[in-house]
Structure formats: C-alpha cells, structure tokens
CSV table of C-alpha atoms in Angstrom, one decimal:
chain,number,residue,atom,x,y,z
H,1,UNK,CA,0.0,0.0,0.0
H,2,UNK,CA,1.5,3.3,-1.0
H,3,UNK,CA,1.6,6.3,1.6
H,4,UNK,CA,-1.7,8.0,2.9
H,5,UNK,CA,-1.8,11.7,2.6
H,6,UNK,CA,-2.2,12.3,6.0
H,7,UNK,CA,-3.4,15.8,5.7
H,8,UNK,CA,-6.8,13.8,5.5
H,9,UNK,CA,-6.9,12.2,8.6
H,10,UNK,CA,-7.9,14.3,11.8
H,11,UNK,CA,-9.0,13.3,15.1
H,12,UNK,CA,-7.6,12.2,18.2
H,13,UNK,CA,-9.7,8.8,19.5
H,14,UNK,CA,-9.8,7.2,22.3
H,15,UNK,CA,-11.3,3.8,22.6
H,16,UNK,CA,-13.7,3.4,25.6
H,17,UNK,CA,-13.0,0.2,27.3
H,18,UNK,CA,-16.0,-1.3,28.9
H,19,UNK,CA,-17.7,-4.6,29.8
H,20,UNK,CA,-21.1,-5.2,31.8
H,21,UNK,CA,-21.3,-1.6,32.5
H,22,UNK,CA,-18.0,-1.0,33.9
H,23,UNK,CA,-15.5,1.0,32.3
H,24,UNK,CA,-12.0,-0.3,32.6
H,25,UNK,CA,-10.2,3.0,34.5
H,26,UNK,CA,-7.8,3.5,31.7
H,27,UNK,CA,-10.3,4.5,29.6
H,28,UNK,CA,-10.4,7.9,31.1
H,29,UNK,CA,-6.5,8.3,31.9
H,30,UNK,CA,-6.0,8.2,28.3
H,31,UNK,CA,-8.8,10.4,27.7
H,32,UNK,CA,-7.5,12.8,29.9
H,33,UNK,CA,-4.3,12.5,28.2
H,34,UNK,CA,-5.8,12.6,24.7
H,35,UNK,CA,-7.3,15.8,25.4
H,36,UNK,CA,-4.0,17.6,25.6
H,37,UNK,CA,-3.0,16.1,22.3
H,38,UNK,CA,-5.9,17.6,20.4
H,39,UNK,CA,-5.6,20.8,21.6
H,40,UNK,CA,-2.0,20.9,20.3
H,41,UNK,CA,-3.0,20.0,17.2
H,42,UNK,CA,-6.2,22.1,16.8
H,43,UNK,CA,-8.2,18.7,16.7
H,44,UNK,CA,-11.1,16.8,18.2
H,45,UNK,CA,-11.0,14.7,20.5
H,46,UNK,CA,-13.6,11.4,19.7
H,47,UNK,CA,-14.3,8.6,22.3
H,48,UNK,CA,-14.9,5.3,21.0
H,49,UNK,CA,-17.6,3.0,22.8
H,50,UNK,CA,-18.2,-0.8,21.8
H,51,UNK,CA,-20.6,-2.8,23.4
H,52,UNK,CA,-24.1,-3.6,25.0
H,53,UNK,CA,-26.5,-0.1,26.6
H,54,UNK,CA,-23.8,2.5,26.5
H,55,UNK,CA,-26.0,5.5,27.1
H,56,UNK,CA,-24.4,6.1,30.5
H,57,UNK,CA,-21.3,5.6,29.0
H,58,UNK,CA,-21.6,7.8,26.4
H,59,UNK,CA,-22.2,10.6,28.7
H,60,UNK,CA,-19.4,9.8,31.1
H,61,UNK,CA,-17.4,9.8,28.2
H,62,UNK,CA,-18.5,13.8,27.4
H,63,UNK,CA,-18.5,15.1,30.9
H,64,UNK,CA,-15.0,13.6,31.0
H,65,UNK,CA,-14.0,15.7,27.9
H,66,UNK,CA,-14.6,14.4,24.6
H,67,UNK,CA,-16.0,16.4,22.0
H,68,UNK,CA,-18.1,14.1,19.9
H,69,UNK,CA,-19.0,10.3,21.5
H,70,UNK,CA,-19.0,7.6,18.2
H,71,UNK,CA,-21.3,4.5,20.0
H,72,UNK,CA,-21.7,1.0,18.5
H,73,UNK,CA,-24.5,-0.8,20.4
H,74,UNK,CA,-25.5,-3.8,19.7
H,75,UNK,CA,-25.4,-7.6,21.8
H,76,UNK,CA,-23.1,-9.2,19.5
H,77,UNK,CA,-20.7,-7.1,21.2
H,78,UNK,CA,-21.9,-8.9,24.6
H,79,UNK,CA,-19.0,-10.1,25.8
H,80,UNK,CA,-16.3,-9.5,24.4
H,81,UNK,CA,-14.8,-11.2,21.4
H,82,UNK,CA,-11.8,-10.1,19.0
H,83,UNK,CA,-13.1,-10.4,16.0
H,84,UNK,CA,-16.7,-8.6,16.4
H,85,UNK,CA,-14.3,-5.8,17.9
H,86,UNK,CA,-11.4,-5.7,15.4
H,87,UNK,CA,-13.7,-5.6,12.6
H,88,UNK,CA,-16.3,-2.9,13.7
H,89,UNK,CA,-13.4,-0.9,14.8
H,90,UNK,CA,-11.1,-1.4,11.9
H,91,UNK,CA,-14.5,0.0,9.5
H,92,UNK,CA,-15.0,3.0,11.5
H,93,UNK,CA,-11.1,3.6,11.4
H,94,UNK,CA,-11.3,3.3,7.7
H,95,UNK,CA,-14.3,5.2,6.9
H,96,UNK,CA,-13.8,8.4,9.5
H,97,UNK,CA,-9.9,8.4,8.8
H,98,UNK,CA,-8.9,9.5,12.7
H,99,UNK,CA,-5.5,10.9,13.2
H,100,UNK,CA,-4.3,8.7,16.6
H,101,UNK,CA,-5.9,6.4,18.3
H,102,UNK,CA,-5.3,5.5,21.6
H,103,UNK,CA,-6.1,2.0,23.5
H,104,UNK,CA,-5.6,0.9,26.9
H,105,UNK,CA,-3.1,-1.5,27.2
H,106,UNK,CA,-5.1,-3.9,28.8
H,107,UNK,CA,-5.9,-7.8,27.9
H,108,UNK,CA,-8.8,-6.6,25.6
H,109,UNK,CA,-6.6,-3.7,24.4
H,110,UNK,CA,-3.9,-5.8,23.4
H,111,UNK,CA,-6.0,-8.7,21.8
H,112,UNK,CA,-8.0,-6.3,19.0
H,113,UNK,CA,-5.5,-3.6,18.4
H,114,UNK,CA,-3.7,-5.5,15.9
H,115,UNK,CA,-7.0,-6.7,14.6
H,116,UNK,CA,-7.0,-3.1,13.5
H,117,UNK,CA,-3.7,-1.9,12.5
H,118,UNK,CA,-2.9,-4.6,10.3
H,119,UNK,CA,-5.8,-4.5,7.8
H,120,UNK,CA,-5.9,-0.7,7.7
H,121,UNK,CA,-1.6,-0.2,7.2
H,122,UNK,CA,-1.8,2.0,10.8
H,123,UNK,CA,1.4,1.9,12.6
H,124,UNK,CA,0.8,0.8,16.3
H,125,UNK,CA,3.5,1.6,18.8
H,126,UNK,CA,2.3,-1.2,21.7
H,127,UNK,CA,2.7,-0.6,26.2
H,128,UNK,CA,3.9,3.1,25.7
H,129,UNK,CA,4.2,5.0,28.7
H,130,UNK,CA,4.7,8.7,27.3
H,131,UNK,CA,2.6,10.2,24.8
H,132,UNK,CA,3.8,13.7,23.1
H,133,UNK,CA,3.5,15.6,19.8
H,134,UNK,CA,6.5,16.6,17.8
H,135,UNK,CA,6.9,19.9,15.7
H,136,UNK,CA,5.7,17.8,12.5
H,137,UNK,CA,2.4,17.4,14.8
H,138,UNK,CA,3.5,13.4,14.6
H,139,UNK,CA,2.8,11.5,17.6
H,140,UNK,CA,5.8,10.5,19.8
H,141,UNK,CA,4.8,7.5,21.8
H,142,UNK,CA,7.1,6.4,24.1
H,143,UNK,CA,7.8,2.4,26.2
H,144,UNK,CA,10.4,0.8,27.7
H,145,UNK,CA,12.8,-1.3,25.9
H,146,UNK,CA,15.9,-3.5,26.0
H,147,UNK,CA,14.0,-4.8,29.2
H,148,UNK,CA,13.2,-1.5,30.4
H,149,UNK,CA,16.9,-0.3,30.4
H,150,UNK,CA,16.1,2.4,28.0
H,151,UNK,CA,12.5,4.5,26.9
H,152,UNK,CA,12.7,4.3,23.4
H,153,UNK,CA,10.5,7.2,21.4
H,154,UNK,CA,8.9,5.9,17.9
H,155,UNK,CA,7.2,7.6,15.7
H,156,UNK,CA,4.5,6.9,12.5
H,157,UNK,CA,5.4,9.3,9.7
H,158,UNK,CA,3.7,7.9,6.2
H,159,UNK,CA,1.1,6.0,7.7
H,160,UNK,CA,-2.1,7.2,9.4
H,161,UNK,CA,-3.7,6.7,11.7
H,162,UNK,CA,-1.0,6.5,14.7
H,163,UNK,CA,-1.7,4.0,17.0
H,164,UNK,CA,-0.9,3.0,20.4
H,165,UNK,CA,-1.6,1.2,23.6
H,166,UNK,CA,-0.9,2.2,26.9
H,167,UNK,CA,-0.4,1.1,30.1
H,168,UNK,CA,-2.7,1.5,32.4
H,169,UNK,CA,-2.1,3.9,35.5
H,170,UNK,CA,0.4,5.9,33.6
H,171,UNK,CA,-2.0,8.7,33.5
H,172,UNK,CA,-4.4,10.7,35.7
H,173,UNK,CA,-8.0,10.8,35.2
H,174,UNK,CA,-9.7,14.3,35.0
H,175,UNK,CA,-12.5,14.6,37.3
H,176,UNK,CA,-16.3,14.6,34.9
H,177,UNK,CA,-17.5,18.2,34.6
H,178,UNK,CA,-21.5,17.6,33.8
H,179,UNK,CA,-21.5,21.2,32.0
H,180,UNK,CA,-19.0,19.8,29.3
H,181,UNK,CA,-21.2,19.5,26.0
H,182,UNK,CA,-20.2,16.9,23.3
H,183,UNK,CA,-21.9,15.0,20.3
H,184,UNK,CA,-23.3,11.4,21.0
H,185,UNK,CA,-23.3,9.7,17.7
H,186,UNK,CA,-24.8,6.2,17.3
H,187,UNK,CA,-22.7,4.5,14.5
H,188,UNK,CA,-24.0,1.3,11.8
H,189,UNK,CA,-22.7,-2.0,13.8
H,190,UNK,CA,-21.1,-4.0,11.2
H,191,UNK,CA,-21.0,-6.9,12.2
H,192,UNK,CA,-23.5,-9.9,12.7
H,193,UNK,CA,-23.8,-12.9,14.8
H,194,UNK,CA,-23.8,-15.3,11.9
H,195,UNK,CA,-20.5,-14.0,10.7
H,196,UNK,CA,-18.8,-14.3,14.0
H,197,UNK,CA,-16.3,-17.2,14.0
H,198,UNK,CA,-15.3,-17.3,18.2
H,199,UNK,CA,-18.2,-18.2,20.6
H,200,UNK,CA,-17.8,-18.0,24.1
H,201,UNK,CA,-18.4,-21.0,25.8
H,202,UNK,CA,-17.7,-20.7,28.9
H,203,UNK,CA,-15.7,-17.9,31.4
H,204,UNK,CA,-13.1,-18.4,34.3
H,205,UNK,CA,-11.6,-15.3,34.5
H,206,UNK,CA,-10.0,-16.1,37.8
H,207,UNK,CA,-8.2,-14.0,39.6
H,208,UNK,CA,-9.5,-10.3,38.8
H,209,UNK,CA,-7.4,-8.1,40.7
H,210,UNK,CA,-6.3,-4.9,39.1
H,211,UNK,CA,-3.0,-3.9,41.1
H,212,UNK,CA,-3.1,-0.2,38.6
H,213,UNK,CA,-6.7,0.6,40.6
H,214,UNK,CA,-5.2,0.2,44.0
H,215,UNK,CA,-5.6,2.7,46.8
H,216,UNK,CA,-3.1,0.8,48.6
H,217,UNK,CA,-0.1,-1.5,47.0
H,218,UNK,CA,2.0,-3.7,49.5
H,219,UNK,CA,4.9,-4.6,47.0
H,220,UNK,CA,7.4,-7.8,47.9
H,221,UNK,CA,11.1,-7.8,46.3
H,222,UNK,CA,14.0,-10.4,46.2
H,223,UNK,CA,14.6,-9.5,50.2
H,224,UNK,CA,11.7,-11.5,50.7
H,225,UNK,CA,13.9,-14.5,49.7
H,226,UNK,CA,10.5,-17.2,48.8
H,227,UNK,CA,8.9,-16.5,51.7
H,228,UNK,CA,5.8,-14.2,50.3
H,229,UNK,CA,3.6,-15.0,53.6
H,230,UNK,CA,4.6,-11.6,55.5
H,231,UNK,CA,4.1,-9.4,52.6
H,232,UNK,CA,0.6,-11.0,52.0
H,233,UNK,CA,-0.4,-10.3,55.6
H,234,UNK,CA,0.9,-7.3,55.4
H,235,UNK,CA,-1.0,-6.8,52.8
H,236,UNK,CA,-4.4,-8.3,53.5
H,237,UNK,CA,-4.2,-6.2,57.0
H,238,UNK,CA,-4.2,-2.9,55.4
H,239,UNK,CA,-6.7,-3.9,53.0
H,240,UNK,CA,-4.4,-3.7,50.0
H,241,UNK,CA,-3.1,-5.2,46.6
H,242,UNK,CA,0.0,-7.3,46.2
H,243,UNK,CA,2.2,-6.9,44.3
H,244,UNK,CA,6.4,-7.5,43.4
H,245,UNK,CA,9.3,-6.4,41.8
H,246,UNK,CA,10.7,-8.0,38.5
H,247,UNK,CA,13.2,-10.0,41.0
H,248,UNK,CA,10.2,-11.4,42.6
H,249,UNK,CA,8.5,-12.7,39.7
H,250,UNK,CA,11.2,-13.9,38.1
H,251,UNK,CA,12.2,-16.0,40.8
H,252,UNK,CA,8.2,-17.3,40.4
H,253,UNK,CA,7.3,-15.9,43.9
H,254,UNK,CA,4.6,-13.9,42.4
H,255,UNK,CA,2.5,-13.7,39.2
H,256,UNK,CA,3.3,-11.4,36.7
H,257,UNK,CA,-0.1,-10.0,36.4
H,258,UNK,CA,1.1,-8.1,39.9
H,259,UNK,CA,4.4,-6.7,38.5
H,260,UNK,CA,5.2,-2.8,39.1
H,261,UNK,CA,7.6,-1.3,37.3
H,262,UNK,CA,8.7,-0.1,33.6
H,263,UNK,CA,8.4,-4.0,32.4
H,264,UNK,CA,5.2,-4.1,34.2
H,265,UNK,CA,2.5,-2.0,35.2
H,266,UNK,CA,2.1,1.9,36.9
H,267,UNK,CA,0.4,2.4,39.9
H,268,UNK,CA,-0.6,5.3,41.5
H,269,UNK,CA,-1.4,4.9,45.1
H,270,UNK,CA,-2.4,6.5,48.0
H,271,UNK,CA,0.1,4.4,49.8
H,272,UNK,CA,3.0,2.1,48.3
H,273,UNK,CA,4.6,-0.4,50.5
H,274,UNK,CA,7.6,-1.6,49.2
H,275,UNK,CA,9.0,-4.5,51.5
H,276,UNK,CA,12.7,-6.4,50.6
H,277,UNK,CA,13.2,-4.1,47.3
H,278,UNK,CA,16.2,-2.0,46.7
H,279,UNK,CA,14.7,0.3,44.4
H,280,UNK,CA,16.0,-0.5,40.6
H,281,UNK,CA,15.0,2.4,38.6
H,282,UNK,CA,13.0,-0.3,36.4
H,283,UNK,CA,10.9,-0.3,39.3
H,284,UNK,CA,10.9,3.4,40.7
H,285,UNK,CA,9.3,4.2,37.7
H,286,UNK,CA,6.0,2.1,37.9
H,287,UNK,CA,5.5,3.8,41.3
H,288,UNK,CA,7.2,7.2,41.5
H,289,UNK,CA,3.5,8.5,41.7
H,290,UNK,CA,2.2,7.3,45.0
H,291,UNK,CA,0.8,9.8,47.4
H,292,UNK,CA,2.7,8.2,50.5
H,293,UNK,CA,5.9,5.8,49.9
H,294,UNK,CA,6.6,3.5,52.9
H,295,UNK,CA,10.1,1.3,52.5
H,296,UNK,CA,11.1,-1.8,54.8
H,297,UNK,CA,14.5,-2.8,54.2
H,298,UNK,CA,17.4,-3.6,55.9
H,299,UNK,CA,19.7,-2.2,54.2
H,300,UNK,CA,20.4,1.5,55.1
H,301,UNK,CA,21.5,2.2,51.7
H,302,UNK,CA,19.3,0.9,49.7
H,303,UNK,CA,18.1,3.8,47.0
H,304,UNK,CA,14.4,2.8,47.6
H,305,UNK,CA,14.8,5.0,51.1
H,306,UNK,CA,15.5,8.0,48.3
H,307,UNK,CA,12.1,7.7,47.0
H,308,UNK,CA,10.2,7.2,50.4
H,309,UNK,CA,8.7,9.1,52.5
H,310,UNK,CA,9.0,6.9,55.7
H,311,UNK,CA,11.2,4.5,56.1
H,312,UNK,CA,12.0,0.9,57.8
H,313,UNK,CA,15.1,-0.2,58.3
H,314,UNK,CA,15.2,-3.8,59.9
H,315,UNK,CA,14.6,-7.5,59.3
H,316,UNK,CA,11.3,-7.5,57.0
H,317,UNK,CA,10.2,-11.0,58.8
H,318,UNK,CA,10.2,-9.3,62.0
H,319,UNK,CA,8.4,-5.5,60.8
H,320,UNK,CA,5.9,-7.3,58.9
H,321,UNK,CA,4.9,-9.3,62.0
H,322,UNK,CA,4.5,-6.7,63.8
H,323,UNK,CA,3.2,-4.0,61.5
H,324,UNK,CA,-0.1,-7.0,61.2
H,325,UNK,CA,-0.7,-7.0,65.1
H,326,UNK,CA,-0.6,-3.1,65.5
H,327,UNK,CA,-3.1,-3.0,62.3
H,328,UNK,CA,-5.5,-5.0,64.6
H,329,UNK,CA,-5.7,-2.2,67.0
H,330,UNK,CA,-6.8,0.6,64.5
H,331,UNK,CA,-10.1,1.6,62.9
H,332,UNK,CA,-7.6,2.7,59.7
H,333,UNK,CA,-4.7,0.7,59.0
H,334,UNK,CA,-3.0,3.1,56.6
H,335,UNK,CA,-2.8,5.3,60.1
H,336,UNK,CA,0.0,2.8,61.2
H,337,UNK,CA,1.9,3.7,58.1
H,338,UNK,CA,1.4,7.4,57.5
C-alpha cells in the first residue's frame, strides 16, 4: 500500500473500554491525556464506545471531555470477542480516517488492536508509557525497551492513523464536569452474529485483581527470599493489593499479572509499601507517583529510602509481623503507616 496523505486524517480517538457496565479506568486516563493532544494540534478529541447499553457511557465519556461520543451498540458485542471488535473498529477507522488512536493497554486492548492496525496499514507503537506531539504534529509514543533499560521514542510518519496502547495507571483521570457539552453519535454496527467465527463458551476469568486501581499497593522484592507469607499479611491487613518487583516474579514468587515497574505495570497509590526491594529504577518508575511511599529494608542504603517518605530499616520478617498486630488495634490501618 502506497503512503496516505495524511493531511486527511484528523481526530484524536480514544477507545472506551467497557464490559457489563463497567469502564476499565484507563479508559479515562488516556482520555485525559488525549485531550492535551488535540488541543495541540487544533483537533477533536472522539471517544470510541463498543458494546451492549452504553448510554451512561456515552455521557461519562462527554462530561469527562470528549468532543463528539461515536457508539456502537448492539449484543453481538456482549461479551467481548476479537473479531466482532477488530472488525467494527477497523471500518470506522477506515471510513472516518482519525488521526491517533489511543487504547488501553489492557488484555482486551492488546488482543483487538492489531485486529486493527494490520488490515488498515496504521502503525501501532504497543505498552507506551509517554505520549507527546513533535513539531511535524506526529505523535511520539514512548515504552520501555531493552528490558526497560532504555525509553525508546517511535514515531509513525507515512502512515495514518498512529496507534498506540498504553499502560494503564500511567495517567491521571480528569474529574467529569456535567456542563462539558459533546456529540453522542450512534454509528452502523457492522458486524452480525452469523458472521462471528469465536463463541464464548464458557468464562473463568479467575483471579480479577487490578494492582493499577489500587488505593493501597504492598509490593514484595527479592529481600523476601520465597517467603511471600509476611508481605501477603501485610497486605491483607491494610486492605491492600500485592504486588512485586521484576526479581520477585522472576524468581516465580509472584504472578506477573502483579508486577510494578517499567516491564510491568504503573500504579498510582495512596500508599506504596515496598517490602525487601532495593529500588531498581526499572521499578521506581511504575510507582514514583504514590501519594505516601513507605520502604522496609534492611539495608540502610538501599536507594528505595530515596524515593520514600517513611522509612524501615530492619529485618522485613520481624516488621511485617508486627506491622499485622498493631493494624489489629486501628479503625484505619493506613494510620499505622502514614
């Protein structure tokens, strides 16, 4: 396929993540982001909702700052499935020509995107971290690479449009302002039952936890040497996510899924616990965010206690202990800790 003239393409889109009525979070951190993008370059900025009885979407998605809502409504969309997605997505990117498009890098994020790149010749930067505008108004989108050792910056200049997903919790979300006015546009659906090819038999999604919606994040490192079960207390007695460093779940200790860091996911915190980790760059960037940064560690050194604002030094497998029997005594846990 030859070059687009890109001159025709316009429109920054966001795609509106959602399922049973809940709209994963990222959906508005990138819309809050996306909104800075389009006023630099003098564009709209469009929300895109797929699904089943979006109208309460729709208008989230306006009070949270879009200028024009594009809604495909229709069961087939109920739950989700690839190829229903990719294929009503990938028309309306063909037919309405947007300039970027942004998607959260979540599981459904990652599983359609490509759905949608490939077919219309979009270039699709994947897990970016940092989203910009250069003077050529191209989008830089920025991710880790060489295993988060570097941020590399990549950019889409022939193709159109520029594509990315994003980790989630990278972001902030805007608060909704009700007096925002947008466009809710109901778009053709596409695509039919009969011409699905995936069914959904049955669903075990299993463990649900999402460590980037967190209001409070115990994290375990290497110090923790195998033995998770202090962190976990920890954790479950301040009513919080776990979660680990790389080292952690590369030794297996913890799933992957939990990871914070550039190789794994943002958080954002009211309060980070980090318990047995040194503090690896890698990692201080997935939580350099928090509100309140508590580090257990007992090594005086250790560049984590840079990055915190209250700090442990001492044998985790004795603070932990103790931390859980002072947390029994409190109508607040995080009072113990901040």
């Amino acid at each position: 396929m030859s070059d687009v003239d890109i001159d025709d393409h316009s429109d920054v889109w966001v795609f509106i993540e959602e399922h049973a009525g809940e709209v994963a979070p990222v959906s508005w951190e990138l819309l809050s982001e996306a909104k800075g993008l389009a006023d630099e370059l003098d564009e709209d900025l469009v929300a895109l909702a797929i699904g089943e009885d979006l109208d309460d979407v729709a208008e989230e998605a306006v009070e949270r700052g879009a200028d024009k809502v594009l809604v495909a409504d229709d069961p087939v969309f109920e739950p989700y499935r690839a190829d229903p997605y990719g294929e009503q997505f990938r028309h309306l990117v063909e037919e309405r020509e947007p300039d970027i498009v942004l998607i959260g890098g979540t599981h459904t994020g990652r599983d359609f995107a490509g759905r949608v790149a490939v077919p219309a010749y979009a270039g699709l930067t994947a897990d970016c971290t940092e989203l910009g505008i250069d003077e050529d108004s191209h989008l830089e989108a920025r991710r880790p690479a060489f295993g988060g050792n570097v941020l590399a910056t990549i950019k889409c200049e022939r193709h159109r449009p520029q594509m990315a997903t994003i980790r989630p919790g990278v972001f902030a979300t805007a608060d909704p302002e009700p007096d925002h006015e947008g466009e809710i546009e109901e778009v053709e659906v596409i695509v039919e039952e009969a011409d699905t090819i995936s069914e959904v038999v049955e669903r075990n999604v299993g463990d649900t936890a999402d460590i980037t919606d967190a209001d409070r994040v115990v994290a375990a490192g290497r110090g923790v040497e195998g033995d998770v079960e202090p962190v976990a207390e920890l954790a479950k007695a301040l009513d919080a996510e776990l979660a680990a460093s790389r080292a952690a779940v590369d030794e297996g200790w913890i799933d992957g899924a939990r990871q914070v860091g550039q190789t794994g996911k943002n958080v954002r915190p009211d309060l980070y616990v980090a318990v047995g980790i040194s503090g690896a760059i890698q990692h201080i960037e997935g939580m350099n965010d928090s509100d309140i940064v508590v580090a257990i560690n007992n090594d005086p050194n250790a560049p984590i206690f840079e990055h915190a604002d209250y700090g442990i030094v001492g044998d985790l497998f004795e603070i932990c202990p103790q931390l859980v029997e002072q947390l029994e005594d409190v109508d607040d846990p995080a009072e113990v800790l901040a």
